[in-house]
Amino acid sequence: MPGKQWMSEDDRVLLASLMDEVVPADDFPSASQAGGLAFIGSIVAERPDWLGRVTDVVRRGRASEHWAWFAELVAAGYYADADNGGNAGSASWAMVGWRPEPVGGWGVEVPVREAAPATVHPRDLADRYDAIVVGSGAGGGVAACGLAEAGRTVLVVEAGGWPGIAALSRDHLRNPRSDWGLAPHSGPSDDGNPRVVDDGRRRLPLRPSENGWHNNAFTAGGGTRVYGAQAWRFAPLDFTMASAYGVPAGSALSDWPITYEDLAPYYERAEWEIGVSGGEDDGRWAGHRARALPMGALPAGLTRERLAAAADSLGISTVRVPLLVNSREYLGRRPCAQCGLCVGFACQVDAKNGSHNTVLTRAFATGRATIVLETRAARIRVNGEGRVVGVTLVGTVDGVAWRRDVDAGEVVVSAGAIESARLLLNSRSDREPNGIGNNNDLVGRHLQGHLYGGAMGVFDDVVEDLVGPGPSIATTDFRHRNGDLIGGGIIANEFVATPSSTFRYLVGAGFVPRAGLESKRGMRDLVRRSMRLMGPIQEVTVADARVRVDDGVVDRHGVPVARLSGGVHEEDLRARDFTSRKSAEWLRAAGARDVFEYRFPHRGPSGGQHQAGTLRMGDDPATSVVDSFGRVWGHENLRVMDGSVHVTNGGVNPVLTIFATALRSVEEMTGGRRAV
C-alpha cells in the first residue's frame, strides 16, 4: 500500500466524499466507512498507472472522464471479499444476502490439504529426459502421466507457479474470471508478460490483466486449477461441421480427421480417470455412451426446478450439467461442499478435478516425473538433420536470469493454443525459418474460442439459492440444426456469482445505476432476484484469426511475445444472438419481469479460457499442422496435446475433449504401455 502521503489529507477527505457518492451510507456503511480509502490505496500501489485516473476524479468529480471507471472500482471494493479492504466486516454481503460458505457451513477445516508437487530446482535439472512436456494443464497432465506410467523419465515445464489452495480460493477481484484490471493469482503477473494485439492499424501491447490478452491461467494444473469444470463431450456432428453444413464464404470450416466414435473410448477414460458427475446422458445430439458416468449429479436447489418447469412449458428438453466435480468421495478426495466460490477459484475442499490433483499426482507417484516451475520453454531445438533434440529453458531465480538447453527423446507441447503456437513459431531453424512445423504458414492460424450468448433476468421473488457450483440444468436442443444457422450451442444456468461480479452484470444490463442510493438499493434487492443463462456457440473459424510472434516486443526473458490479430465470422455473431434470444425466452418463461439479452459488439479474435485451433489436426500436411495423434508433420518425436489441435471447438466447454484427445495421443505414443 502507498504511504500515508500518497495523497494529501485534503484530497483524501475529498476522495472519501466522492467514494460515498458511489456508495452512500444508509442503514449499511458507506464506501469510506467500509474501508474504501485503504482499498483504493492498495489498488494504486498495485496499479500505479491508475493514480492519474484517481487524481483526475478527485480534481473534477463526476465531470471526470474516469468517473464511470472510478465508480465501478469503488463498488468492486465494497462488494468484494473483506480481505481487499473495502468491505469491512463483509457488511455488503449481509446487505445483499450473499455468503461464500455452503448452506450448512463447511463442516471441515479448509483447505483440507495442499498439493505436494515433485518440484525440481533449475540448478538440479538433468541434462536429458526421455520426454519433456511443456505445460501442465489438461493435455500436459495426461501426457506426463501416460509417459511416466509407461516407464519414461519426464520433465514437466510450467511457466507459472504452484500456489496453494488458500491463495486461489478467496480473492473476488483477482481470479481469471473477473475483469477488474488486476492480475489474477493464477498467473501470469503483469510484470514482463505482454502480448500484442494487432487491429490492422496499430499494434497495442497488453498486460495479462487487460481484456484482449486472452488469459487462461498460468499455474500448475493450468486452467483446470480454477475452471468451472463443465465436462461435456463433443457431439458426433461437431466433428463433421463442414460436411454437415457446407463452408460459408470467408470461413476455414473443416471436418476433423477423427470421428466421435474414435474418441468415445477416451471420453469414457477421462470421465473415470479424472472424475465426472452428472446425469444419464447429454441430451439431444449426444453420441452413444457405453458406460454411465462414475458419479451422479450434484444436488441442486430450487433454481433448477423453476428452470425445468419453464423449459417444459416451452417444449425444451433439459439435462443435468456434467461437471469435473465430485458429488461423492472419489479417487480419495471429498465431495463438493456446494459453496459460492467455484468458477475462477481453486476448490477449498479439493473436490474439483483437474490435472493438478489427478493425472499429475499419478505421474509424480511413479518417481519418474518432476516439474520445474516459473520456467518457460523459449524454443524447441533441432539438430542439423531437423530432428527435435530438446528445448531451451529460461527463467529467473532470486532475481538472476538463467538459460539452459535440456535434451529429450520426445517433446510434448501443451501450453494452450496461443502459447503453443508461439513456441513453435519461435523455434526457427535453417530448415524451417518461419518456425517448426510452419513451412505452409499454418502455425497460429484458425485461433478460436467461444463467443457466448445469453441473457440476464430480474425477478420479483428470490431465485438465486446460492447452491454451488451453480450450473445444474442445461438444454442441448440448440447445438445443431437451428434453421439456417451453422451449428449452435448449449444454454445453462450460470455459476454462483460473487457480489462484485453481479454488480457488473446488473450495471451492464441497465438494471441498476453505477452510483448512488438507487444503485445500493438495487444491489440489495436484485443480487438474489436475478439469474443469468449463458452458452458457448460453435465458431466456424477463419484463417486470419491468428497468432504470430512479434520480434519487436519480448517478455521478461527476451522471448518474442504472441501477436494476436483477426476476428470472428459473421455467422458466429448470428449464432451468439440466437443463443441470447433463446436464453431470454427461457428466463421470461421462468417468470423474469425484465430481461437483458447479451449482444455486445465483438472486436478481435475469440480466445480466452477456451482458446483452440492454432495447430489444427488433419490428414494432410498441406492443410494441417499435426496428424490425428497430435504429431507435428515431419517431426516424429514432437507432439501437441492441448486445445490447439481442435479443428472446431464444439458448442460446449472443450476441456473433456482436451483430456480425451491427449489420452488417445499418448496411448499411440506409448503403444498403450504402462509401467508394471
XYZ file of C-alpha atoms in Angstrom:
676
model
C 0.000 0.000 0.000
C 1.267 3.532 -0.662
C 2.476 5.513 2.312
C 0.143 7.890 4.096
C 1.335 10.719 1.877
C 0.345 9.139 -1.443
C -2.384 11.787 -1.423
C -2.699 14.949 0.664
C -5.051 14.936 3.623
C -7.383 17.410 1.931
C -7.510 15.239 -1.178
C -8.136 12.150 0.946
C -11.145 13.873 2.510
C -12.402 14.797 -0.947
C -11.745 11.279 -2.217
C -13.753 9.834 0.667
C -16.703 12.097 -0.125
C -16.597 11.075 -3.804
C -16.493 7.403 -2.828
C -19.539 7.986 -0.679
C -21.350 9.404 -3.676
C -20.884 5.965 -5.232
C -21.940 4.015 -2.128
C -23.703 6.361 0.317
C -24.440 5.490 3.921
C -27.885 4.249 4.911
C -28.511 1.520 7.428
C -25.368 -0.088 5.991
C -21.935 1.609 5.849
C -20.842 3.908 3.063
C -17.840 3.104 0.892
C -15.418 5.103 3.056
C -16.911 3.750 6.289
C -16.310 0.208 4.983
C -12.604 0.854 4.410
C -12.696 2.148 0.869
C -9.744 4.518 1.261
C -7.490 1.629 2.226
C -8.827 -0.315 -0.744
C -8.068 2.485 -3.209
C -4.612 2.889 -1.687
C -3.831 -0.791 -2.195
C -5.095 -0.684 -5.760
C -2.957 2.318 -6.637
C 0.056 0.528 -5.171
C -0.674 -2.447 -7.414
C -1.524 -0.341 -10.464
C 0.450 2.919 -10.091
C -0.593 3.810 -13.634
C -4.104 4.306 -12.239
C -3.072 7.072 -9.823
C -3.617 9.677 -12.539
C -7.188 8.486 -13.048
C -7.945 8.671 -9.329
C -6.349 12.117 -9.107
C -8.411 13.355 -12.042
C -11.606 12.172 -10.347
C -10.572 13.946 -7.134
C -9.987 17.142 -9.114
C -13.068 17.032 -11.351
C -15.566 14.744 -9.633
C -18.407 13.481 -11.812
C -17.133 15.641 -14.675
C -14.026 13.462 -14.963
C -13.805 11.165 -17.969
C -12.804 8.468 -15.491
C -15.881 8.782 -13.279
C -17.622 5.615 -14.537
C -14.392 3.633 -14.107
C -13.920 5.094 -10.619
C -17.486 4.296 -9.582
C -17.129 0.669 -10.648
C -13.769 0.371 -8.875
C -15.219 1.716 -5.630
C -18.141 -0.693 -5.940
C -15.704 -3.532 -6.626
C -14.061 -2.996 -3.265
C -17.379 -2.572 -1.481
C -18.886 -5.815 -2.767
C -15.732 -7.973 -2.897
C -14.137 -10.089 -0.185
C -13.221 -8.299 3.021
C -9.507 -9.041 2.604
C -9.415 -6.467 -0.206
C -10.021 -3.736 2.345
C -13.197 -2.135 1.040
C -15.819 -4.311 2.698
C -15.042 -4.230 6.407
C -16.811 -6.984 8.257
C -18.330 -8.203 4.984
C -21.009 -5.570 5.519
C -22.194 -5.582 1.921
C -22.627 -9.348 1.917
C -25.118 -9.130 4.769
C -26.868 -6.337 2.879
C -27.344 -8.322 -0.338
C -27.899 -11.715 1.310
C -24.849 -13.437 -0.187
C -22.494 -15.862 1.524
C -19.390 -17.717 0.326
C -19.837 -20.790 2.507
C -22.194 -23.736 1.783
C -25.766 -23.614 3.067
C -24.932 -25.852 6.016
C -21.447 -24.454 6.640
C -18.132 -26.016 5.701
C -18.232 -28.908 8.160
C -14.472 -29.354 7.782
C -11.398 -27.205 8.174
C -10.492 -25.597 4.857
C -8.409 -26.009 2.885
C -8.330 -29.742 3.558
C -4.845 -30.184 2.116
C -2.353 -28.552 -0.183
C -0.742 -30.117 -3.233
C 2.750 -31.550 -2.794
C 4.319 -31.414 -6.251
C 7.569 -33.145 -7.185
C 9.334 -29.899 -7.992
C 12.915 -29.638 -9.199
C 15.090 -26.536 -8.873
C 16.548 -25.302 -12.173
C 20.082 -25.982 -10.926
C 19.161 -29.632 -10.402
C 17.769 -30.285 -13.873
C 19.158 -33.345 -15.614
C 20.924 -32.928 -18.926
C 18.461 -35.254 -20.631
C 14.982 -36.718 -20.126
C 13.085 -39.290 -22.099
C 10.366 -36.675 -22.552
C 9.799 -33.002 -21.854
C 6.189 -31.823 -21.518
C 5.656 -28.081 -21.895
C 2.605 -27.093 -19.861
C 0.782 -28.849 -17.025
C -2.892 -28.295 -17.806
C -5.343 -30.893 -19.097
C -3.232 -32.096 -22.033
C 0.135 -31.754 -20.328
C -1.021 -33.596 -17.240
C -2.290 -36.517 -19.307
C 0.959 -36.597 -21.297
C 3.126 -36.579 -18.164
C 1.042 -39.297 -16.554
C 0.927 -41.581 -19.585
C 4.628 -41.270 -20.336
C 5.750 -41.707 -16.725
C 3.489 -44.716 -16.262
C 4.985 -46.159 -19.454
C 8.395 -46.074 -17.776
C 9.848 -42.869 -19.209
C 11.564 -40.077 -17.329
C 9.537 -36.903 -17.715
C 10.204 -33.246 -17.036
C 7.105 -31.030 -16.918
C 7.865 -27.376 -17.688
C 5.387 -24.922 -16.145
C 5.560 -21.171 -16.789
C 3.591 -20.438 -13.616
C 3.961 -21.456 -10.008
C 2.032 -23.818 -7.750
C 0.103 -21.533 -5.393
C -1.717 -23.201 -2.532
C -5.457 -23.633 -2.336
C -5.792 -20.700 0.051
C -4.115 -18.330 -2.405
C -6.560 -19.200 -5.199
C -9.800 -19.706 -3.302
C -10.881 -16.308 -1.972
C -9.961 -13.168 -3.900
C -13.009 -11.943 -5.844
C -11.092 -9.361 -7.876
C -8.006 -11.367 -8.858
C -9.274 -14.556 -10.387
C -9.208 -15.276 -14.136
C -12.984 -14.862 -14.477
C -13.001 -11.267 -13.261
C -12.080 -8.299 -15.413
C -11.248 -5.556 -12.951
C -7.802 -4.982 -14.466
C -5.919 -6.718 -11.649
C -3.524 -9.577 -12.338
C -5.058 -12.940 -11.361
C -3.414 -15.005 -8.633
C -3.445 -17.936 -11.054
C -0.944 -16.018 -13.186
C 0.776 -14.698 -15.065
C 1.835 -11.475 -13.393
C 1.552 -8.191 -15.247
C 5.310 -7.717 -14.970
C 7.146 -8.794 -18.107
C 4.401 -10.855 -19.762
C 2.930 -8.709 -22.545
C 1.106 -9.757 -25.678
C 0.431 -7.595 -28.707
C -2.966 -7.060 -30.323
C -2.822 -6.054 -33.989
C -6.047 -4.498 -35.293
C -4.613 -3.796 -38.740
C -3.865 -0.160 -37.938
C -1.664 -0.387 -34.872
C -0.001 -2.890 -32.602
C -1.006 -2.424 -28.985
C 0.916 -4.145 -26.154
C -1.374 -5.520 -23.456
C -0.715 -6.843 -19.970
C -2.305 -10.122 -18.755
C -4.903 -8.298 -16.654
C -6.294 -6.461 -19.691
C -9.110 -7.590 -21.974
C -7.781 -8.929 -25.252
C -4.750 -10.636 -23.695
C -6.831 -13.849 -23.526
C -5.672 -15.259 -20.213
C -6.337 -18.908 -19.460
C -4.276 -19.310 -16.233
C -0.543 -19.871 -15.852
C -0.152 -22.224 -12.920
C 0.475 -25.870 -12.169
C -2.627 -27.608 -13.452
C -3.238 -24.775 -15.904
C -6.826 -23.683 -16.307
C -8.050 -26.884 -14.632
C -6.972 -25.428 -11.307
C -9.591 -22.684 -11.447
C -12.036 -23.660 -14.188
C -15.767 -24.096 -13.892
C -15.230 -27.753 -14.852
C -18.167 -28.345 -17.194
C -17.416 -31.743 -18.722
C -19.320 -32.065 -21.989
C -18.467 -34.472 -24.782
C -18.444 -33.047 -28.296
C -21.343 -34.409 -30.340
C -20.914 -36.575 -33.468
C -21.922 -33.651 -35.718
C -19.263 -31.457 -34.096
C -16.603 -33.498 -35.904
C -18.184 -33.081 -39.352
C -19.298 -29.468 -39.426
C -18.069 -28.733 -42.950
C -19.744 -31.825 -44.418
C -22.950 -31.220 -42.477
C -23.390 -27.527 -43.254
C -21.041 -26.587 -46.060
C -18.314 -23.971 -45.763
C -19.580 -20.383 -45.630
C -17.727 -17.734 -47.603
C -14.775 -16.369 -45.668
C -14.660 -19.336 -43.320
C -11.995 -22.019 -42.864
C -14.510 -24.548 -41.539
C -13.273 -28.126 -41.906
C -14.050 -31.646 -40.707
C -11.928 -33.358 -38.086
C -9.780 -36.283 -39.269
C -11.332 -38.395 -36.492
C -14.934 -39.139 -35.544
C -16.896 -39.210 -32.320
C -16.592 -42.987 -32.360
C -12.797 -42.705 -32.481
C -12.808 -40.533 -29.390
C -15.635 -42.159 -27.391
C -13.413 -44.675 -25.511
C -11.133 -41.830 -24.429
C -14.040 -39.681 -23.311
C -15.020 -42.590 -21.090
C -11.486 -42.921 -19.728
C -11.361 -39.207 -18.973
C -14.701 -39.336 -17.181
C -13.497 -42.169 -14.949
C -9.813 -41.362 -14.524
C -10.333 -37.651 -13.863
C -13.818 -37.914 -12.362
C -17.115 -36.565 -13.758
C -20.513 -36.232 -12.106
C -23.752 -35.705 -13.967
C -26.915 -37.200 -15.412
C -27.661 -40.165 -17.611
C -26.930 -38.501 -20.950
C -26.054 -35.246 -22.704
C -29.455 -34.936 -24.355
C -30.292 -34.302 -27.969
C -27.395 -34.599 -30.455
C -25.210 -36.545 -27.996
C -23.270 -39.596 -29.105
C -23.593 -43.090 -27.690
C -22.279 -43.548 -24.160
C -21.155 -47.115 -23.439
C -20.769 -46.579 -19.703
C -22.517 -44.328 -17.224
C -20.640 -41.511 -15.526
C -18.835 -42.582 -12.350
C -20.800 -40.158 -10.166
C -24.383 -38.989 -10.136
C -25.285 -35.317 -10.417
C -24.719 -32.896 -7.578
C -27.794 -31.955 -5.550
C -29.492 -28.858 -6.941
C -31.605 -26.160 -5.377
C -34.947 -24.616 -6.291
C -33.423 -22.733 -9.222
C -33.196 -25.949 -11.220
C -36.820 -26.877 -10.571
C -38.004 -23.452 -11.667
C -35.996 -23.552 -14.898
C -37.051 -27.130 -15.633
C -40.731 -26.195 -15.401
C -40.164 -23.184 -17.644
C -38.344 -25.316 -20.215
C -41.192 -27.821 -20.213
C -43.645 -25.017 -20.933
C -41.565 -24.054 -23.983
C -41.155 -27.640 -25.208
C -37.415 -27.559 -24.487
C -35.707 -30.672 -23.173
C -33.163 -30.363 -20.368
C -30.284 -32.356 -18.886
C -28.072 -32.222 -15.827
C -24.790 -30.375 -16.340
C -21.808 -32.776 -16.304
C -19.051 -31.476 -14.049
C -15.490 -32.492 -13.221
C -16.558 -32.147 -9.599
C -17.042 -34.901 -7.041
C -20.636 -35.474 -5.992
C -19.363 -38.176 -3.633
C -15.974 -39.198 -2.315
C -13.959 -40.195 -5.350
C -10.325 -41.024 -6.017
C -9.558 -40.412 -2.348
C -10.958 -36.869 -2.256
C -14.013 -35.276 -0.687
C -17.328 -34.445 -2.369
C -18.233 -30.897 -3.330
C -19.354 -28.731 -0.412
C -21.518 -26.649 -2.805
C -20.121 -23.291 -1.731
C -20.440 -19.983 -3.575
C -16.814 -19.825 -4.774
C -16.198 -22.147 -7.706
C -15.548 -20.743 -11.155
C -12.271 -18.822 -11.190
C -11.284 -20.194 -7.795
C -9.415 -23.245 -6.542
C -11.740 -25.620 -4.695
C -11.475 -25.074 -0.945
C -12.210 -28.730 -0.203
C -10.250 -30.137 -3.201
C -13.365 -31.636 -4.794
C -12.831 -30.104 -8.236
C -10.962 -32.486 -10.508
C -8.148 -31.167 -12.669
C -4.739 -32.093 -13.902
C -3.076 -30.984 -10.653
C -4.824 -33.471 -8.348
C -5.364 -36.451 -10.675
C -3.036 -37.244 -13.573
C -0.117 -35.112 -12.385
C -0.379 -36.760 -8.970
C -0.214 -40.137 -10.682
C 2.765 -39.048 -12.756
C 4.695 -37.905 -9.694
C 3.802 -41.114 -7.840
C 5.865 -43.114 -10.350
C 9.042 -41.369 -9.226
C 9.894 -40.727 -12.871
C 8.221 -37.329 -13.327
C 9.211 -33.962 -11.927
C 8.058 -30.398 -12.568
C 10.084 -27.217 -12.884
C 8.062 -24.099 -12.075
C 8.312 -20.447 -13.145
C 10.135 -21.666 -16.244
C 9.409 -21.025 -19.899
C 10.316 -23.089 -22.938
C 11.878 -20.453 -25.184
C 12.349 -22.687 -28.211
C 12.328 -26.285 -29.389
C 15.803 -27.333 -30.503
C 16.600 -29.394 -33.596
C 19.852 -30.865 -34.888
C 21.372 -30.410 -38.339
C 19.038 -33.023 -39.804
C 15.993 -31.226 -38.411
C 15.245 -33.775 -35.685
C 13.918 -32.455 -32.389
C 16.563 -32.966 -29.705
C 15.295 -30.906 -26.761
C 14.249 -27.465 -25.579
C 15.822 -24.258 -24.387
C 14.513 -23.297 -20.963
C 14.619 -19.814 -19.438
C 13.652 -18.422 -16.075
C 14.635 -16.217 -13.177
C 15.720 -17.452 -9.748
C 16.304 -14.979 -6.906
C 16.422 -12.157 -9.406
C 19.031 -13.837 -11.582
C 18.097 -14.846 -15.128
C 19.112 -18.312 -16.301
C 19.003 -20.141 -19.610
C 19.716 -23.802 -20.293
C 19.439 -26.353 -23.085
C 17.915 -29.642 -21.936
C 17.836 -32.681 -24.208
C 14.868 -35.001 -24.674
C 13.964 -38.035 -26.718
C 10.456 -36.649 -27.192
C 8.804 -33.273 -26.684
C 5.110 -32.686 -25.981
C 3.725 -29.157 -26.303
C 0.684 -28.466 -24.099
C 0.885 -24.759 -23.331
C -2.540 -23.701 -24.635
C -3.429 -22.608 -28.135
C -1.743 -19.200 -28.003
C 1.443 -20.157 -26.169
C 1.854 -23.462 -28.019
C 1.708 -21.640 -31.341
C 4.119 -19.019 -30.016
C 6.619 -21.710 -29.027
C 6.555 -23.363 -32.451
C 6.866 -20.007 -34.195
C 9.861 -19.058 -32.040
C 11.545 -22.396 -32.825
C 13.201 -21.370 -36.064
C 15.929 -23.271 -37.888
C 17.629 -23.291 -41.270
C 15.194 -25.977 -42.439
C 12.153 -24.190 -41.033
C 12.982 -20.478 -40.933
C 9.392 -19.481 -40.092
C 9.115 -21.796 -37.128
C 8.923 -25.516 -36.597
C 6.027 -27.118 -38.477
C 5.310 -23.836 -40.272
C 6.587 -24.217 -43.809
C 2.967 -23.969 -45.040
C 2.179 -20.867 -42.951
C -0.436 -22.705 -40.874
C 1.007 -22.461 -37.367
C -1.032 -19.954 -35.393
C -3.972 -19.756 -37.812
C -7.623 -20.589 -37.027
C -7.451 -19.180 -33.498
C -10.845 -19.681 -31.917
C -12.508 -19.974 -28.562
C -16.153 -19.428 -27.790
C -18.395 -16.481 -28.272
C -21.077 -16.626 -25.586
C -24.728 -15.801 -25.958
C -27.060 -15.424 -23.045
C -29.395 -13.240 -21.078
C -29.944 -11.878 -17.596
C -33.320 -11.656 -15.942
C -34.583 -9.996 -12.781
C -37.482 -11.409 -10.791
C -39.921 -10.271 -8.146
C -39.004 -13.174 -5.877
C -35.707 -14.742 -4.763
C -34.354 -17.092 -7.439
C -30.665 -17.348 -6.529
C -30.420 -20.078 -3.895
C -26.598 -19.926 -3.588
C -26.312 -23.686 -4.073
C -22.944 -24.079 -5.768
C -21.297 -24.606 -8.121
C -24.384 -23.234 -9.878
C -24.820 -24.922 -13.279
C -27.423 -27.600 -12.643
C -29.610 -27.548 -15.742
C -28.957 -27.098 -19.447
C -30.626 -27.572 -22.760
C -28.702 -29.151 -25.611
C -31.572 -28.820 -28.079
C -29.874 -25.935 -29.879
C -26.454 -27.489 -30.523
C -27.360 -28.142 -34.180
C -29.943 -27.659 -36.947
C -31.236 -24.244 -35.941
C -32.788 -23.139 -39.192
C -30.176 -21.545 -41.426
C -27.601 -21.204 -38.634
C -24.375 -23.203 -38.744
C -24.200 -25.198 -35.539
C -25.263 -23.655 -32.264
C -24.565 -24.448 -28.627
C -25.852 -25.312 -25.198
C -27.573 -22.983 -22.740
C -27.117 -23.489 -18.986
C -27.722 -21.614 -15.778
C -24.596 -19.853 -14.588
C -22.193 -20.364 -11.707
C -22.988 -18.697 -8.394
C -21.630 -15.187 -8.903
C -19.765 -13.064 -6.390
C -21.499 -9.812 -5.429
C -18.828 -7.746 -7.200
C -19.432 -9.674 -10.425
C -23.190 -9.374 -10.013
C -22.755 -5.605 -9.685
C -21.036 -5.584 -13.076
C -23.781 -7.739 -14.609
C -26.616 -5.605 -13.227
C -24.975 -2.334 -14.275
C -24.140 -3.688 -17.725
C -27.743 -4.778 -18.211
C -29.047 -1.413 -17.086
C -30.900 -2.841 -14.090
C -29.052 -0.674 -11.549
C -27.066 2.575 -11.895
C -23.351 2.688 -11.145
C -23.606 5.005 -8.183
C -25.887 6.411 -5.518
C -28.537 5.139 -3.152
C -30.543 3.732 -6.051
C -27.556 1.578 -7.015
C -27.152 0.370 -3.439
C -30.856 -0.414 -3.091
C -30.813 -2.154 -6.464
C -27.998 -4.406 -5.322
C -29.831 -5.159 -2.073
C -32.969 -6.093 -3.980
C -31.578 -7.879 -7.022
C -28.460 -9.918 -6.133
C -30.671 -12.852 -5.221
C -33.528 -11.870 -7.525
C -31.501 -12.132 -10.701
C -30.382 -15.018 -12.854
C -28.194 -15.491 -15.914
C -28.411 -18.144 -18.616
C -25.371 -18.460 -20.881
C -23.974 -20.734 -23.556
C -20.974 -21.069 -25.898
C -21.550 -21.404 -29.624
C -19.786 -23.260 -32.406
C -17.407 -20.973 -34.254
C -16.965 -21.572 -37.964
C -13.276 -20.485 -37.835
C -11.390 -18.044 -40.018
C -7.795 -18.458 -41.182
C -6.927 -14.825 -40.477
C -7.713 -15.117 -36.779
C -4.208 -15.996 -35.787
C -1.161 -15.933 -33.565
C 2.145 -14.583 -34.821
C 5.217 -13.598 -32.835
C 6.306 -10.004 -32.508
C 10.088 -9.694 -32.687
C 9.831 -6.088 -31.548
C 8.235 -6.959 -28.172
C 9.762 -9.533 -25.836
C 8.870 -10.934 -22.444
C 10.993 -10.669 -19.310
C 13.247 -13.442 -20.645
C 13.807 -11.825 -24.027
C 11.489 -14.202 -25.911
C 9.309 -12.642 -28.657
C 5.708 -12.485 -27.497
C 2.482 -13.567 -29.168
C 0.822 -11.094 -31.520
C -2.931 -11.651 -31.993
C -4.923 -10.458 -34.985
C -8.100 -11.093 -36.946
C -11.670 -11.511 -35.806
C -14.677 -13.807 -35.895
C -17.016 -14.752 -38.722
C -20.401 -13.063 -39.088
C -22.038 -16.493 -38.688
C -20.610 -16.661 -35.169
C -22.356 -13.408 -34.253
C -25.652 -14.711 -35.646
C -25.360 -17.892 -33.595
C -24.479 -15.899 -30.498
C -27.530 -13.678 -30.935
C -29.732 -16.733 -31.456
C -28.479 -18.154 -28.142
C -29.181 -14.844 -26.424
C -32.719 -14.790 -27.810
C -33.453 -18.358 -26.673
C -31.968 -17.625 -23.243
C -34.241 -14.610 -22.885
C -37.305 -16.659 -23.829
C -36.404 -19.238 -21.177
C -35.981 -16.560 -18.486
C -39.316 -14.963 -19.340
C -40.991 -18.355 -19.125
C -39.403 -18.754 -15.677
C -41.078 -15.537 -14.530
C -38.493 -12.819 -15.153
C -40.121 -9.367 -15.192
C -37.228 -7.747 -17.063
C -34.694 -9.432 -19.345
C -31.488 -8.212 -20.963
C -30.015 -10.066 -23.951
C -26.230 -10.103 -24.372
C -25.342 -8.790 -27.833
C -22.286 -6.655 -27.197
C -20.029 -5.710 -30.126
C -17.091 -8.072 -30.533
C -13.642 -6.930 -31.619
C -10.604 -9.038 -32.347
C -10.226 -12.813 -32.348
C -12.022 -15.156 -29.977
C -9.868 -16.814 -27.344
C -9.903 -16.705 -23.569
C -10.126 -19.788 -21.408
C -11.496 -21.928 -24.280
C -8.800 -20.993 -26.802
C -8.226 -23.554 -29.528
C -7.387 -24.205 -33.146
C -3.940 -22.717 -33.811
C -2.268 -26.079 -34.542
C -5.216 -27.925 -36.035
C -5.078 -31.631 -36.764
C -5.718 -33.211 -40.147
C -4.795 -35.905 -42.657
C -2.795 -33.659 -44.968
C 0.300 -31.587 -44.048
C -0.745 -29.065 -46.695
C -3.836 -28.133 -44.674
C -2.947 -29.023 -41.070
C -0.101 -28.727 -38.566
C -0.405 -32.086 -36.793
C -1.771 -35.507 -37.633
C -4.714 -37.087 -35.849
C -2.473 -38.130 -32.941
C -1.006 -34.658 -32.442
C 2.317 -35.407 -34.162
C 3.741 -32.327 -35.908
C 4.122 -33.169 -39.575
C 7.741 -34.006 -40.379
C 8.707 -34.438 -36.696
C 8.031 -37.906 -35.369
C 9.112 -37.051 -31.808
C 7.216 -33.743 -31.425
C 3.574 -33.831 -30.317
C 0.915 -31.305 -29.399
C -1.675 -32.185 -26.749
C -3.995 -29.294 -25.967
C -6.924 -27.399 -27.474
C -4.788 -26.012 -30.284
C -5.274 -29.279 -32.227
C -9.069 -28.798 -32.329
C -10.410 -28.300 -35.832
C -13.617 -26.859 -34.415
C -14.334 -26.221 -30.757
C -17.851 -27.558 -30.254
C -20.822 -25.691 -28.852
C -19.840 -26.813 -25.342
C -16.917 -26.426 -22.951
C -13.936 -28.206 -24.571
C -11.846 -29.468 -21.642
C -13.134 -33.058 -21.699
C -12.164 -33.210 -25.377
C -8.663 -31.973 -24.498
C -8.366 -34.741 -21.914
C -9.704 -37.307 -24.396
C -7.536 -36.348 -27.403
C -4.468 -36.310 -25.141
C -5.318 -39.782 -23.800
C -5.648 -41.042 -27.368
C -2.378 -39.429 -28.453
C -0.310 -40.639 -25.504
C -1.692 -44.167 -25.923
C -0.490 -44.197 -29.521
C 2.811 -42.657 -28.438
C 3.484 -45.392 -25.882
C 1.795 -48.292 -27.629
C -0.699 -48.434 -24.761
C 2.032 -49.499 -22.350
C 2.100 -48.698 -18.668
C 4.958 -49.483 -16.305
C 4.438 -52.506 -14.086
